Amino acid sequence: MTASTPGGRRVRIALQLQPQHAEYRQIRDTVLRAEDLGVDVIFNWDHFFPLHGDPDGKHFECWTMLGAWAEQTERVEIGALVTCNSYRNPELLADMARTVDHMSGGRLILGIGAGWFQKDYDQFGYEFGTPGRRIARLAADLPRIRARLAAGNPAPTRDIPILVGGGGERKTLRVVAEHADIWHSFSDLETLRRKSAILDEHGAAIGRDTARAVERSVAPHGEPEQAGEALVAAGATLLAIGVSGPDHDLTRLARWIAWRDAQG
């Protein structure tokens, strides 16, 4: 049995396997363990350096890894939480996504955001610019991504779900309302509630029922017995548990999976 929201959307548990401070063989083995545990989605992230711990520690690239996961896994959906829109031409990114979609048999989620980690930009030669310019570029690039996906031969195996991450109330949530199938909120419960309502206001302004059309995703704080029910009541149905290297302790992830299965 699986939990569902009052509106009927099934609750899913994701692992964000942060590709830092570990050998790749450890990452590969953790993907297998997580799929065996029953997780619904496995994400990585799109950075070039660790975000936590030793800033110059071990790290691996996002999309190369997703191609390997597509071949390695059998059931879980896979994706980035999230791809940085600044790092790749949008048409190229769309074709990468189409290819991983086929490699995985239709299990890719295209997670994307405007970008924020300046070290990545500086060390790899990208222009950092301003938050407003990066969000504007994301808004302009998403239609190009959809157009290139539609033009690919062979076409994607399904309408690849687009997850947009971020919480800027005036600009980012407007992009979510216009383009996203899933919204990931990097926030706590109260902020999730408030920004979810703002997202629906943007949806109403453009004639889209985002309460139904856009799934809410969040990284839970705390344990499922204390946090799970309130998150579901707030509309969150994709709950992403972050795990870093080198040890990749999946104990907390297992508790969230067990909670999901116990809801009935």
mmCIF file of C-alpha atoms in Angstrom:
data_model
loop_
_atom_site.group_PDB
_atom_site.id
_atom_site.type_symbol
_atom_site.label_atom_id
_atom_site.label_comp_id
_atom_site.label_asym_id
_atom_site.label_seq_id
_atom_site.Cartn_x
_atom_site.Cartn_y
_atom_site.Cartn_z
ATOM 1 C CA MET A 1 0.000 0.000 0.000
ATOM 2 C CA THR A 2 1.139 3.558 -0.678
ATOM 3 C CA ALA A 3 0.197 6.873 0.805
ATOM 4 C CA SER A 4 -1.714 9.437 -1.233
ATOM 5 C CA THR A 5 -2.719 13.038 -0.876
ATOM 6 C CA PRO A 6 -6.307 14.096 -0.328
ATOM 7 C CA GLY A 7 -6.455 14.722 -4.085
ATOM 8 C CA GLY A 8 -5.323 11.188 -4.835
ATOM 9 C CA ARG A 9 -1.745 11.714 -6.042
ATOM 10 C CA ARG A 10 0.522 8.893 -4.894
ATOM 11 C CA VAL A 11 3.279 9.783 -2.452
ATOM 12 C CA ARG A 12 6.744 8.852 -3.687
ATOM 13 C CA ILE A 13 10.100 8.712 -1.950
ATOM 14 C CA ALA A 14 13.238 9.861 -3.754
ATOM 15 C CA LEU A 15 16.915 9.593 -2.968
ATOM 16 C CA GLN A 16 19.144 12.529 -3.849
ATOM 17 C CA LEU A 17 22.472 10.742 -4.116
ATOM 18 C CA GLN A 18 24.896 13.642 -3.878
ATOM 19 C CA PRO A 19 27.886 12.741 -6.089
ATOM 20 C CA GLN A 20 30.576 14.018 -3.719
ATOM 21 C CA HIS A 21 33.278 12.547 -1.463
ATOM 22 C CA ALA A 22 33.018 8.993 -2.829
ATOM 23 C CA GLU A 23 34.529 6.742 -5.462
ATOM 24 C CA TYR A 24 32.200 6.052 -8.362
ATOM 25 C CA ARG A 25 31.981 2.368 -7.447
ATOM 26 C CA GLN A 26 30.455 3.439 -4.125
ATOM 27 C CA ILE A 27 27.885 5.593 -5.926
ATOM 28 C CA ARG A 28 27.056 2.736 -8.292
ATOM 29 C CA ASP A 29 26.558 0.307 -5.423
ATOM 30 C CA THR A 30 24.354 2.778 -3.538
ATOM 31 C CA VAL A 31 22.082 3.121 -6.574
ATOM 32 C CA LEU A 32 21.557 -0.644 -6.524
ATOM 33 C CA ARG A 33 20.887 -0.682 -2.788
ATOM 34 C CA ALA A 34 18.371 2.154 -3.065
ATOM 35 C CA GLU A 35 16.466 0.485 -5.887
ATOM 36 C CA ASP A 36 16.376 -2.756 -3.908
ATOM 37 C CA LEU A 37 14.977 -0.847 -0.893
ATOM 38 C CA GLY A 38 12.030 0.279 -3.000
ATOM 39 C CA VAL A 39 12.760 3.957 -3.612
ATOM 40 C CA ASP A 40 10.723 5.550 -6.400
ATOM 41 C CA VAL A 41 13.218 8.056 -7.823
ATOM 42 C CA ILE A 42 16.990 8.490 -7.645
ATOM 43 C CA PHE A 43 18.366 11.976 -8.261
ATOM 44 C CA ASN A 44 21.885 13.322 -8.342
ATOM 45 C CA TRP A 45 22.753 17.031 -8.697
ATOM 46 C CA ASP A 46 24.469 19.149 -11.336
ATOM 47 C CA HIS A 47 27.577 20.661 -9.773
ATOM 48 C CA PHE A 48 31.292 20.332 -10.466
ATOM 49 C CA PHE A 49 32.521 20.560 -6.872
ATOM 50 C CA PRO A 50 31.215 19.383 -3.490
ATOM 51 C CA LEU A 51 28.668 21.597 -1.772
ATOM 52 C CA HIS A 52 29.415 20.237 1.710
ATOM 53 C CA GLY A 53 32.584 19.105 3.440
ATOM 54 C CA ASP A 54 35.942 19.454 1.710
ATOM 55 C CA PRO A 55 35.273 21.955 -1.112
ATOM 56 C CA ASP A 56 37.931 20.298 -3.246
ATOM 57 C CA GLY A 57 36.887 16.720 -2.467
ATOM 58 C CA LYS A 58 35.940 13.989 -4.903
ATOM 59 C CA HIS A 59 33.086 14.789 -7.269
ATOM 60 C CA PHE A 60 31.541 13.472 -10.502
ATOM 61 C CA GLU A 61 29.571 14.984 -13.384
ATOM 62 C CA CYS A 62 25.795 14.799 -13.486
ATOM 63 C CA TRP A 63 24.640 13.747 -16.955
ATOM 64 C CA THR A 64 27.403 11.227 -17.655
ATOM 65 C CA MET A 65 26.269 9.566 -14.439
ATOM 66 C CA LEU A 66 22.591 9.606 -15.454
ATOM 67 C CA GLY A 67 23.445 7.686 -18.607
ATOM 68 C CA ALA A 68 25.128 5.011 -16.506
ATOM 69 C CA TRP A 69 22.181 4.880 -14.096
ATOM 70 C CA ALA A 70 19.802 4.447 -17.027
ATOM 71 C CA GLU A 71 21.589 1.216 -17.931
ATOM 72 C CA GLN A 72 22.176 0.100 -14.352
ATOM 73 C CA THR A 73 18.642 0.425 -13.006
ATOM 74 C CA GLU A 74 15.430 -1.323 -13.988
ATOM 75 C CA ARG A 75 12.513 0.321 -12.200
ATOM 76 C CA VAL A 76 13.280 3.694 -10.593
ATOM 77 C CA GLU A 77 12.910 7.039 -12.285
ATOM 78 C CA ILE A 78 16.157 8.999 -12.506
ATOM 79 C CA GLY A 79 17.114 12.634 -12.905
ATOM 80 C CA ALA A 80 19.027 15.617 -11.599
ATOM 81 C CA LEU A 81 17.893 17.688 -8.640
ATOM 82 C CA VAL A 82 18.582 19.858 -10.537
ATOM 83 C CA THR A 83 20.366 20.449 -13.828
ATOM 84 C CA CYS A 84 21.877 23.937 -14.066
ATOM 85 C CA ASN A 85 20.404 25.560 -17.144
ATOM 86 C CA SER A 86 23.508 27.731 -17.616
ATOM 87 C CA TYR A 87 25.902 24.883 -18.344
ATOM 88 C CA ARG A 88 24.557 23.527 -21.640
ATOM 89 C CA ASN A 89 22.976 24.777 -24.820
ATOM 90 C CA PRO A 90 19.227 24.075 -24.407
ATOM 91 C CA GLU A 91 18.973 22.067 -27.618
ATOM 92 C CA LEU A 92 21.930 19.937 -26.567
ATOM 93 C CA LEU A 93 20.392 19.393 -23.135
ATOM 94 C CA ALA A 94 17.122 18.332 -24.745
ATOM 95 C CA ASP A 95 18.909 15.788 -26.912
ATOM 96 C CA MET A 96 20.821 14.467 -23.911
ATOM 97 C CA ALA A 97 17.513 14.083 -22.089
ATOM 98 C CA ARG A 98 15.914 12.327 -25.059
ATOM 99 C CA THR A 99 18.820 9.902 -25.224
ATOM 100 C CA VAL A 100 18.745 9.096 -21.489
ATOM 101 C CA ASP A 101 14.973 8.716 -21.750
ATOM 102 C CA HIS A 102 15.476 5.960 -24.337
ATOM 103 C CA MET A 103 18.391 4.402 -22.461
ATOM 104 C CA SER A 104 16.218 4.110 -19.355
ATOM 105 C CA GLY A 105 13.083 2.916 -21.115
ATOM 106 C CA GLY A 106 11.158 6.088 -20.282
ATOM 107 C CA ARG A 107 12.251 6.740 -16.687
ATOM 108 C CA LEU A 108 13.916 10.166 -16.929
ATOM 109 C CA ILE A 109 12.722 13.244 -15.054
ATOM 110 C CA LEU A 110 14.272 16.402 -16.500
ATOM 111 C CA GLY A 111 15.051 18.428 -13.389
ATOM 112 C CA ILE A 112 16.277 21.948 -14.127
ATOM 113 C CA GLY A 113 16.930 25.256 -12.403
ATOM 114 C CA ALA A 114 18.476 28.645 -13.060
ATOM 115 C CA GLY A 115 21.786 27.962 -11.242
ATOM 116 C CA TRP A 116 23.333 29.547 -8.161
ATOM 117 C CA PHE A 117 26.729 28.081 -7.179
ATOM 118 C CA GLN A 118 29.283 30.669 -8.305
ATOM 119 C CA LYS A 119 32.331 28.412 -7.958
ATOM 120 C CA ASP A 120 30.983 26.147 -10.700
ATOM 121 C CA TYR A 121 30.637 29.116 -13.024
ATOM 122 C CA ASP A 122 34.006 30.631 -12.245
ATOM 123 C CA GLN A 123 36.033 27.420 -12.443
ATOM 124 C CA PHE A 124 34.395 26.159 -15.649
ATOM 125 C CA GLY A 125 34.282 29.476 -17.506
ATOM 126 C CA TYR A 126 30.578 30.298 -17.448
ATOM 127 C CA GLU A 127 29.271 33.819 -16.943
ATOM 128 C CA PHE A 128 27.637 34.031 -13.516
ATOM 129 C CA GLY A 129 25.634 37.185 -14.129
ATOM 130 C CA THR A 130 22.696 38.042 -11.877
ATOM 131 C CA PRO A 131 19.855 35.896 -10.497
ATOM 132 C CA GLY A 132 17.380 37.824 -12.622
ATOM 133 C CA ARG A 133 19.312 37.174 -15.824
ATOM 134 C CA ARG A 134 19.722 33.488 -15.006
ATOM 135 C CA ILE A 135 15.993 33.080 -14.336
ATOM 136 C CA ALA A 136 15.145 34.970 -17.525
ATOM 137 C CA ARG A 137 17.390 32.640 -19.466
ATOM 138 C CA LEU A 138 15.689 29.611 -17.926
ATOM 139 C CA ALA A 139 12.291 30.986 -18.948
ATOM 140 C CA ALA A 140 13.529 31.539 -22.497
ATOM 141 C CA ASP A 141 15.259 28.152 -22.766
ATOM 142 C CA LEU A 142 12.441 25.887 -21.584
ATOM 143 C CA PRO A 143 10.347 26.369 -24.761
ATOM 144 C CA ARG A 144 13.477 25.643 -26.815
ATOM 145 C CA ILE A 145 14.014 22.441 -24.822
ATOM 146 C CA ARG A 146 10.430 21.313 -25.418
ATOM 147 C CA ALA A 147 10.680 22.133 -29.129
ATOM 148 C CA ARG A 148 13.881 20.129 -29.558
ATOM 149 C CA LEU A 149 12.422 17.188 -27.630
ATOM 150 C CA ALA A 150 9.461 17.210 -30.004
ATOM 151 C CA ALA A 151 11.747 17.338 -33.050
ATOM 152 C CA GLY A 152 13.984 14.420 -32.045
ATOM 153 C CA ASN A 153 14.068 11.186 -34.037
ATOM 154 C CA PRO A 154 13.193 8.881 -32.443
ATOM 155 C CA ALA A 155 10.854 10.928 -30.306
ATOM 156 C CA PRO A 156 11.064 10.546 -26.526
ATOM 157 C CA THR A 157 9.295 7.476 -25.205
ATOM 158 C CA ARG A 158 6.911 9.720 -23.222
ATOM 159 C CA ASP A 159 6.315 13.377 -22.425
ATOM 160 C CA ILE A 160 9.400 13.715 -20.238
ATOM 161 C CA PRO A 161 8.336 15.288 -16.928
ATOM 162 C CA ILE A 162 10.015 18.628 -16.295
ATOM 163 C CA LEU A 163 10.892 19.413 -12.691
ATOM 164 C CA VAL A 164 11.812 23.023 -11.933
ATOM 165 C CA GLY A 165 13.625 23.748 -8.688
ATOM 166 C CA GLY A 166 13.588 27.077 -6.891
ATOM 167 C CA GLY A 167 11.367 29.362 -4.894
ATOM 168 C CA GLY A 168 11.590 32.945 -6.114
ATOM 169 C CA GLU A 169 8.036 34.143 -5.702
ATOM 170 C CA ARG A 170 7.773 36.645 -8.542
ATOM 171 C CA LYS A 171 9.894 35.082 -11.289
ATOM 172 C CA THR A 172 10.803 31.453 -10.585
ATOM 173 C CA LEU A 173 7.317 30.389 -9.533
ATOM 174 C CA ARG A 174 5.948 32.015 -12.681
ATOM 175 C CA VAL A 175 8.331 29.813 -14.701
ATOM 176 C CA VAL A 176 7.101 26.807 -12.711
ATOM 177 C CA ALA A 177 3.478 27.694 -13.413
ATOM 178 C CA GLU A 178 4.138 28.023 -17.130
ATOM 179 C CA HIS A 179 6.431 25.068 -17.748
ATOM 180 C CA ALA A 180 6.801 22.546 -14.923
ATOM 181 C CA ASP A 181 5.185 19.194 -14.242
ATOM 182 C CA ILE A 182 6.929 19.024 -10.847
ATOM 183 C CA TRP A 183 8.091 21.836 -8.585
ATOM 184 C CA HIS A 184 10.858 21.213 -6.056
ATOM 185 C CA SER A 185 10.760 23.617 -3.135
ATOM 186 C CA PHE A 186 14.038 24.004 -1.250
ATOM 187 C CA SER A 187 12.115 25.030 1.870
ATOM 188 C CA ASP A 188 10.607 24.091 5.193
ATOM 189 C CA LEU A 189 6.957 23.209 5.731
ATOM 190 C CA GLU A 190 5.600 26.699 6.351
ATOM 191 C CA THR A 191 7.480 28.127 3.379
ATOM 192 C CA LEU A 192 6.216 25.272 1.222
ATOM 193 C CA ARG A 193 2.632 26.107 2.142
ATOM 194 C CA ARG A 194 3.030 29.794 1.446
ATOM 195 C CA LYS A 195 4.889 29.429 -1.826
ATOM 196 C CA SER A 196 2.591 26.662 -3.028
ATOM 197 C CA ALA A 197 -0.304 29.116 -2.719
ATOM 198 C CA ILE A 198 1.693 31.724 -4.652
ATOM 199 C CA LEU A 199 2.395 29.148 -7.360
ATOM 200 C CA ASP A 200 -1.343 28.552 -7.707
ATOM 201 C CA GLU A 201 -1.898 32.306 -8.023
ATOM 202 C CA HIS A 202 0.549 32.361 -10.929
ATOM 203 C CA GLY A 203 -1.267 29.383 -12.429
ATOM 204 C CA ALA A 204 -4.624 31.134 -12.183
ATOM 205 C CA ALA A 205 -3.152 34.186 -13.901
ATOM 206 C CA ILE A 206 -2.181 32.131 -16.948
ATOM 207 C CA GLY A 207 -5.189 29.799 -16.906
ATOM 208 C CA ARG A 208 -3.421 26.666 -15.644
ATOM 209 C CA ASP A 209 -4.672 24.633 -12.682
ATOM 210 C CA THR A 210 -1.276 24.175 -11.060
ATOM 211 C CA ALA A 211 -2.816 22.567 -7.973
ATOM 212 C CA ARG A 212 -3.579 19.577 -10.177
ATOM 213 C CA ALA A 213 -0.991 19.948 -12.930
ATOM 214 C CA VAL A 214 2.170 20.534 -10.885
ATOM 215 C CA GLU A 215 3.376 17.957 -8.383
ATOM 216 C CA ARG A 216 5.047 19.356 -5.249
ATOM 217 C CA SER A 217 8.458 18.017 -4.239
ATOM 218 C CA VAL A 218 10.466 18.813 -1.124
ATOM 219 C CA ALA A 219 13.373 17.503 0.964
ATOM 220 C CA PRO A 220 11.830 16.579 4.344
ATOM 221 C CA HIS A 221 13.342 17.777 7.586
ATOM 222 C CA GLY A 222 13.214 15.244 10.402
ATOM 223 C CA GLU A 223 11.746 11.779 10.592
ATOM 224 C CA PRO A 224 8.621 10.531 8.813
ATOM 225 C CA GLU A 225 6.540 10.031 11.958
ATOM 226 C CA GLN A 226 6.965 13.711 12.836
ATOM 227 C CA ALA A 227 7.089 15.336 9.375
ATOM 228 C CA GLY A 228 5.393 13.065 6.863
ATOM 229 C CA GLU A 229 1.714 13.683 7.539
ATOM 230 C CA ALA A 230 2.067 17.468 7.555
ATOM 231 C CA LEU A 231 4.026 17.478 4.290
ATOM 232 C CA VAL A 232 1.402 15.358 2.578
ATOM 233 C CA ALA A 233 -1.353 17.608 3.938
ATOM 234 C CA ALA A 234 0.529 20.579 2.463
ATOM 235 C CA GLY A 235 0.445 18.878 -0.933
ATOM 236 C CA ALA A 236 3.975 17.447 -1.142
ATOM 237 C CA THR A 237 3.956 14.061 -2.859
ATOM 238 C CA LEU A 238 7.609 13.651 -3.854
ATOM 239 C CA LEU A 239 9.848 13.553 -0.779
ATOM 240 C CA ALA A 240 13.589 13.568 -1.517
ATOM 241 C CA ILE A 241 16.097 12.303 1.060
ATOM 242 C CA GLY A 242 19.647 13.575 0.579
ATOM 243 C CA VAL A 243 22.615 11.242 1.112
ATOM 244 C CA SER A 244 26.285 12.144 0.709
ATOM 245 C CA GLY A 245 29.467 10.125 0.430
ATOM 246 C CA PRO A 246 31.584 8.390 1.246
ATOM 247 C CA ASP A 247 29.423 6.132 3.423
ATOM 248 C CA HIS A 248 25.967 6.640 1.820
ATOM 249 C CA ASP A 249 23.984 5.693 4.903
ATOM 250 C CA LEU A 250 20.488 4.729 3.667
ATOM 251 C CA THR A 251 18.988 4.139 7.112
ATOM 252 C CA ARG A 252 16.872 7.299 7.041
ATOM 253 C CA LEU A 253 15.805 6.627 3.468
ATOM 254 C CA ALA A 254 14.631 3.167 4.517
ATOM 255 C CA ARG A 255 12.517 4.695 7.303
ATOM 256 C CA TRP A 256 10.804 7.030 4.841
ATOM 257 C CA ILE A 257 10.115 4.124 2.465
ATOM 258 C CA ALA A 258 8.652 2.083 5.313
ATOM 259 C CA TRP A 259 6.476 5.050 6.301
ATOM 260 C CA ARG A 260 5.245 5.396 2.729
ATOM 261 C CA ASP A 261 4.310 1.731 2.611
ATOM 262 C CA ALA A 262 2.535 1.836 5.982
ATOM 263 C CA GLN A 263 0.138 4.641 5.081
ATOM 264 C CA GLY A 264 -2.495 2.555 3.311
#
